[in-house]
PDB file of C-alpha atoms in Angstrom:
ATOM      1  CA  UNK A   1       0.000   0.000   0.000  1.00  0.00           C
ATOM      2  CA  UNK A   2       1.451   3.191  -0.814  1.00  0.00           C
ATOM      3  CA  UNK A   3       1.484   6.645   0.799  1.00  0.00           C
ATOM      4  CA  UNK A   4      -1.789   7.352  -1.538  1.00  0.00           C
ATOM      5  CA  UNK A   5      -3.837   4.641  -0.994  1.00  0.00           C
ATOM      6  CA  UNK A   6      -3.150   4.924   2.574  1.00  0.00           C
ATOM      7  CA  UNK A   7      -4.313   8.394   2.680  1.00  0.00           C
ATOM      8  CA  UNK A   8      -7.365   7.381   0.712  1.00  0.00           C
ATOM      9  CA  UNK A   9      -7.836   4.714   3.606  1.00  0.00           C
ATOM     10  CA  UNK A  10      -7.565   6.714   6.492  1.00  0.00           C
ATOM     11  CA  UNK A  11      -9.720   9.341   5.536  1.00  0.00           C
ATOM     12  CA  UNK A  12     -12.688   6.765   4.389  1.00  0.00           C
ATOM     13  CA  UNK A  13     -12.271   5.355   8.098  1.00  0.00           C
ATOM     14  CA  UNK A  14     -11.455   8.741  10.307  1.00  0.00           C
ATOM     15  CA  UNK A  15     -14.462   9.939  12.133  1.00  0.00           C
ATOM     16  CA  UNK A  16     -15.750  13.168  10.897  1.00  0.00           C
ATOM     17  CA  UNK A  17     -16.259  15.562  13.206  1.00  0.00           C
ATOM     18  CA  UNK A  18     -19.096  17.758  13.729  1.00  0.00           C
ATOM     19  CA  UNK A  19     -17.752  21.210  13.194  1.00  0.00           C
ATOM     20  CA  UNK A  20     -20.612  23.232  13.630  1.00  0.00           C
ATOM     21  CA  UNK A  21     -21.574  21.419  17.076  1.00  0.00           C
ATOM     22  CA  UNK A  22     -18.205  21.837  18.312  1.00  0.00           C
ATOM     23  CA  UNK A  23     -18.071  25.521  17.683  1.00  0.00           C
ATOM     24  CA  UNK A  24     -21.184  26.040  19.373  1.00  0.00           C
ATOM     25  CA  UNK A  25     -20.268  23.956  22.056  1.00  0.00           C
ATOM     26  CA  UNK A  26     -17.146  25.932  22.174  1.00  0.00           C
ATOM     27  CA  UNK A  27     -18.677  29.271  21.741  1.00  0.00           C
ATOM     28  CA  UNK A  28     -21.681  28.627  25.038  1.00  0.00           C
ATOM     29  CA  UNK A  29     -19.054  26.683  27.234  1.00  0.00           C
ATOM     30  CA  UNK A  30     -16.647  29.231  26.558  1.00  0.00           C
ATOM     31  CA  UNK A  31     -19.009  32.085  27.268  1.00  0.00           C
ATOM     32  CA  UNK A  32     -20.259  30.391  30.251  1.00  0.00           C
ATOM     33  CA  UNK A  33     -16.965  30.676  31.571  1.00  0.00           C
ATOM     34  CA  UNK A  34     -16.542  34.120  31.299  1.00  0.00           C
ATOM     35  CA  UNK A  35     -20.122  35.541  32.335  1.00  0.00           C
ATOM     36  CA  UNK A  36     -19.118  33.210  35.669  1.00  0.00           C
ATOM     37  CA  UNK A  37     -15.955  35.231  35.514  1.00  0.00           C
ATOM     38  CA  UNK A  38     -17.779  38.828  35.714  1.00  0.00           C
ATOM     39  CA  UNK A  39     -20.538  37.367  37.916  1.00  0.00           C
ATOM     40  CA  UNK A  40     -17.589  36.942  40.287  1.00  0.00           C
ATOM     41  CA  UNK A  41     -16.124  39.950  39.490  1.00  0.00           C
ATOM     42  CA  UNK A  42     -19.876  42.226  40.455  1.00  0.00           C
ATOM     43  CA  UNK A  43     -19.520  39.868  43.401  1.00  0.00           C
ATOM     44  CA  UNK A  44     -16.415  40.940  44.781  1.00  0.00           C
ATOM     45  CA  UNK A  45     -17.027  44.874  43.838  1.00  0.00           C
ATOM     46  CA  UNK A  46     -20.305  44.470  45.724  1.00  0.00           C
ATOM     47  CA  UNK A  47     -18.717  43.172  48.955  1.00  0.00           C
ATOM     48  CA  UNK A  48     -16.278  46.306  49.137  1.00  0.00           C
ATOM     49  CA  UNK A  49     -12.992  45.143  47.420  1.00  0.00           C
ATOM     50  CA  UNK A  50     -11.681  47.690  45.056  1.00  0.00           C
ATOM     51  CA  UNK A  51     -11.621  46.939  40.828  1.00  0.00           C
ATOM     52  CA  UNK A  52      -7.626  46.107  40.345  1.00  0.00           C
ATOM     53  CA  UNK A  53      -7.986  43.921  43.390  1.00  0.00           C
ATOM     54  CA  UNK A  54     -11.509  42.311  42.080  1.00  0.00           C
ATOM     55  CA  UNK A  55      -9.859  41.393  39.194  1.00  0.00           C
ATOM     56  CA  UNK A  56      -7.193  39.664  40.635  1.00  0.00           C
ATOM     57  CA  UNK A  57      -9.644  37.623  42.675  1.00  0.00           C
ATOM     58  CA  UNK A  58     -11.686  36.798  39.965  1.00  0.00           C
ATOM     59  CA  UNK A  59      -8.326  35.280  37.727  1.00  0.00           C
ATOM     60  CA  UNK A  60      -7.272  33.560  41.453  1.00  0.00           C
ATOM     61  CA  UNK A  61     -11.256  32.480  41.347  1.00  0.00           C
ATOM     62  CA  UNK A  62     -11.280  30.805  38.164  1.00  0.00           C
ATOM     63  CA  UNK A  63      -7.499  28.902  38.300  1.00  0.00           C
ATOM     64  CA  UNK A  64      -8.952  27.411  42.068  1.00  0.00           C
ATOM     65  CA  UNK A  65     -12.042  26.102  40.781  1.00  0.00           C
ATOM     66  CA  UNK A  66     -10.610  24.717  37.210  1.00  0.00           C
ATOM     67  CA  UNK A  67      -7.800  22.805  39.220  1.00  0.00           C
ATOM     68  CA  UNK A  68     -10.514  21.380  41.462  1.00  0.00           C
ATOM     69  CA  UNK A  69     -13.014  20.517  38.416  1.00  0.00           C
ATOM     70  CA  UNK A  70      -9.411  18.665  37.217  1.00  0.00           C
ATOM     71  CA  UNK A  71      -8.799  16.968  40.353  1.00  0.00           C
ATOM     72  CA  UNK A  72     -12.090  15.443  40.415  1.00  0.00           C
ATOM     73  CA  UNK A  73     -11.963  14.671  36.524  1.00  0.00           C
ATOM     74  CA  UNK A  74     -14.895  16.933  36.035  1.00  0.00           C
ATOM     75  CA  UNK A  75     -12.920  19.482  33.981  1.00  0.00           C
ATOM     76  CA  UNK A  76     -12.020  16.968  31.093  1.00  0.00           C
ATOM     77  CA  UNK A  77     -15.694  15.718  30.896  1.00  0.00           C
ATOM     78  CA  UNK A  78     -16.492  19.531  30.501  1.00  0.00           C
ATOM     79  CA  UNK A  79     -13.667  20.022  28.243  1.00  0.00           C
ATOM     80  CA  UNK A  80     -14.810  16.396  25.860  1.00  0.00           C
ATOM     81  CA  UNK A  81     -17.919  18.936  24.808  1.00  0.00           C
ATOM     82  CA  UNK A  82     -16.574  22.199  25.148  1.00  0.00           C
ATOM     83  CA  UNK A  83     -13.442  21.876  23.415  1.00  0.00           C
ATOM     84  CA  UNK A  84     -11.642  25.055  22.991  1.00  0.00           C
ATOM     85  CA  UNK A  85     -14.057  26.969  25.132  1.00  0.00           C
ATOM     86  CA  UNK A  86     -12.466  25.611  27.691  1.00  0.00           C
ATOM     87  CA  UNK A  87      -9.123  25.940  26.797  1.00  0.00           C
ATOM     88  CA  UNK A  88      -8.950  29.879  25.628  1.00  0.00           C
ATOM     89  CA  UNK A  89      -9.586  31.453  29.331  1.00  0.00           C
ATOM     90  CA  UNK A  90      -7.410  31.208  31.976  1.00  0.00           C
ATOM     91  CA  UNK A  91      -9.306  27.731  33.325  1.00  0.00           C
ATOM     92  CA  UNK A  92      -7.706  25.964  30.210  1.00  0.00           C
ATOM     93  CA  UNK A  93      -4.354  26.687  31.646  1.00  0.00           C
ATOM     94  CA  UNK A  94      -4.725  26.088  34.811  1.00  0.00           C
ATOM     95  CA  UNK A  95      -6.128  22.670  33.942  1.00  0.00           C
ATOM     96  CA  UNK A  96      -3.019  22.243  31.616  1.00  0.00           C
ATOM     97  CA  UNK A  97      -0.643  22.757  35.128  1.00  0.00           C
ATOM     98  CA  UNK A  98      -2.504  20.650  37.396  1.00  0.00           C
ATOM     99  CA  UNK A  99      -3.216  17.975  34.994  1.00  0.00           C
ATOM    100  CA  UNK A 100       0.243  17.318  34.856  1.00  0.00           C
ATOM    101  CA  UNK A 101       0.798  17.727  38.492  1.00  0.00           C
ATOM    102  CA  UNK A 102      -1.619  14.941  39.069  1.00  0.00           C
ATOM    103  CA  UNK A 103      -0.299  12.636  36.677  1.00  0.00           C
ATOM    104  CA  UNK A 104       3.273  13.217  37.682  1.00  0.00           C
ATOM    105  CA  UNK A 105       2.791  12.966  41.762  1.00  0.00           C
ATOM    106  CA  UNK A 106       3.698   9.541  41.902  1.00  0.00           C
ATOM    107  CA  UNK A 107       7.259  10.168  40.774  1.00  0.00           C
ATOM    108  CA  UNK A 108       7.579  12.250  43.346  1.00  0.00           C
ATOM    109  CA  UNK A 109       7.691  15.760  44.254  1.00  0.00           C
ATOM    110  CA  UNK A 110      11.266  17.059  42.720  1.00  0.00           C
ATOM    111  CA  UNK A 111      11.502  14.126  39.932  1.00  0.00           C
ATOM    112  CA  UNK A 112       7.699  13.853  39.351  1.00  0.00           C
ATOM    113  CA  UNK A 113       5.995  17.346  39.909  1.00  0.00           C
ATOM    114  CA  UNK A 114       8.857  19.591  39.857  1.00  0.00           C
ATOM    115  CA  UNK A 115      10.428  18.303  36.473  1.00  0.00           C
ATOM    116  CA  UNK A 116       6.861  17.530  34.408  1.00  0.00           C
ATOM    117  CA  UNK A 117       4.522  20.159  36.074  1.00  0.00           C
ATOM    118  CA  UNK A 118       5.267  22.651  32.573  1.00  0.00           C
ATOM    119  CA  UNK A 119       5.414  20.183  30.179  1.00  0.00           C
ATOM    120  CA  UNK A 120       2.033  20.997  28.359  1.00  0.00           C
ATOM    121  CA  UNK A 121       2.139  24.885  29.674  1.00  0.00           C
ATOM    122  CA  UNK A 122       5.487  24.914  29.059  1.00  0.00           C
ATOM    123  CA  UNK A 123       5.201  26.343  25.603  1.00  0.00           C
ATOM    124  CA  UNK A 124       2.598  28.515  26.270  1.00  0.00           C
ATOM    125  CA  UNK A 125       4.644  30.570  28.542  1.00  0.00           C
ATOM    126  CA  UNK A 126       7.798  30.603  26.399  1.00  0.00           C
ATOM    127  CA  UNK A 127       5.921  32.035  23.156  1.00  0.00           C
ATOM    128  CA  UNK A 128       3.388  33.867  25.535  1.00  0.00           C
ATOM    129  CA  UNK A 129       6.366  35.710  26.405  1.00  0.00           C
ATOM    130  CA  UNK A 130       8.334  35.952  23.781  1.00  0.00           C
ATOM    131  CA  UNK A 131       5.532  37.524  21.943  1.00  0.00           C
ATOM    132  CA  UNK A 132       4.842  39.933  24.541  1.00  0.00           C
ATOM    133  CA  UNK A 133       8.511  41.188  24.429  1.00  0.00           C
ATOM    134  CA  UNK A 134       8.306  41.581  20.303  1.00  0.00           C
ATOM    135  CA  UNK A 135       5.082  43.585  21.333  1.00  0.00           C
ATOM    136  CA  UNK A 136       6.798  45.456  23.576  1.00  0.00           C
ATOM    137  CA  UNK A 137       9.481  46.347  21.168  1.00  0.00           C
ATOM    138  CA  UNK A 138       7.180  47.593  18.407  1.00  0.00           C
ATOM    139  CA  UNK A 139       5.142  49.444  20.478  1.00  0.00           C
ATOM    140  CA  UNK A 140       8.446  51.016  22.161  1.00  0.00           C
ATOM    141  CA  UNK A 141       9.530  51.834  18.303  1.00  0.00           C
ATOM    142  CA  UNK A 142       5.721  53.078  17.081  1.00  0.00           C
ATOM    143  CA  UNK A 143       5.539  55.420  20.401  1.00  0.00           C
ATOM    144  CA  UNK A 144       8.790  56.512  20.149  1.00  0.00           C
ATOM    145  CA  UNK A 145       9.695  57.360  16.528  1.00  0.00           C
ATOM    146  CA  UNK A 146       5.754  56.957  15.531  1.00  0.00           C
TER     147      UNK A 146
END
């Protein structure tokens, strides 16, 4: 069988998926998320605490309960529907840390946890930041010279 037919194979088996479903599935979950996100947010400005430090609270919010919904194996049910509507806000990195946290505790805490804990995130943070430096950079040079 060559490269071809093999192709030709494996696309008359794969499983099509249901774009349309998943984008609204995305879209709701995704919203969801972030309409619990302000809810929190008028929450904490209604019980006194100032914007800058609401907003902290609500980030600090969301990364607690996504690591619990991922200790208890709830967040990858969500997740199996949701697809990237859970993975854009800050819950989909915080589930991509203490996934691997879990899965890597029984090597240990230095061999285990401390080596593995980035290894999805990982990237995220390097181009994350390296983007935010170019950024930087340009804006430096367009309010500078611009």
């Amino acid at each position: 069988m060559n490269e071809k037919e093999y192709n030709e194979y494996v696309e008359k088996r794969a499983k099509k998926s249901p774009i349309v479903k998943n984008c609204i599935f995305a879209f709701l979950i995704g919203g969801l998320i972030c309409t619990l996100g302000q809810g929190f947010f008028h929450l904490y400005t209604f019980l006194g605490i100032e914007e800058p430090d609401a907003r902290t609270l609500v980030s600090v919010t969301l990364i607690f309960i996504a690591c619990l919904l991922t200790a208890f194996g709830i967040f990858d049910k969500i997740a199996k529907h949701a697809g990237a509507g859970t993975l854009v806000p800050i819950t989909g990195f915080a589930n991509a840390v203490c996934s691997q946290a879990i899965d890597t505790k029984s090597e240990g805490l230095i061999i285990g946890v401390g080596a593995k804990i980035f290894t999805i995130a990982g990237p995220v943070i390097l181009y994350g930041t390296l983007t935010g430096a170019i950024y930087g950079v340009i804006y430096y040079i367009a309010t500078v010279w611009g």
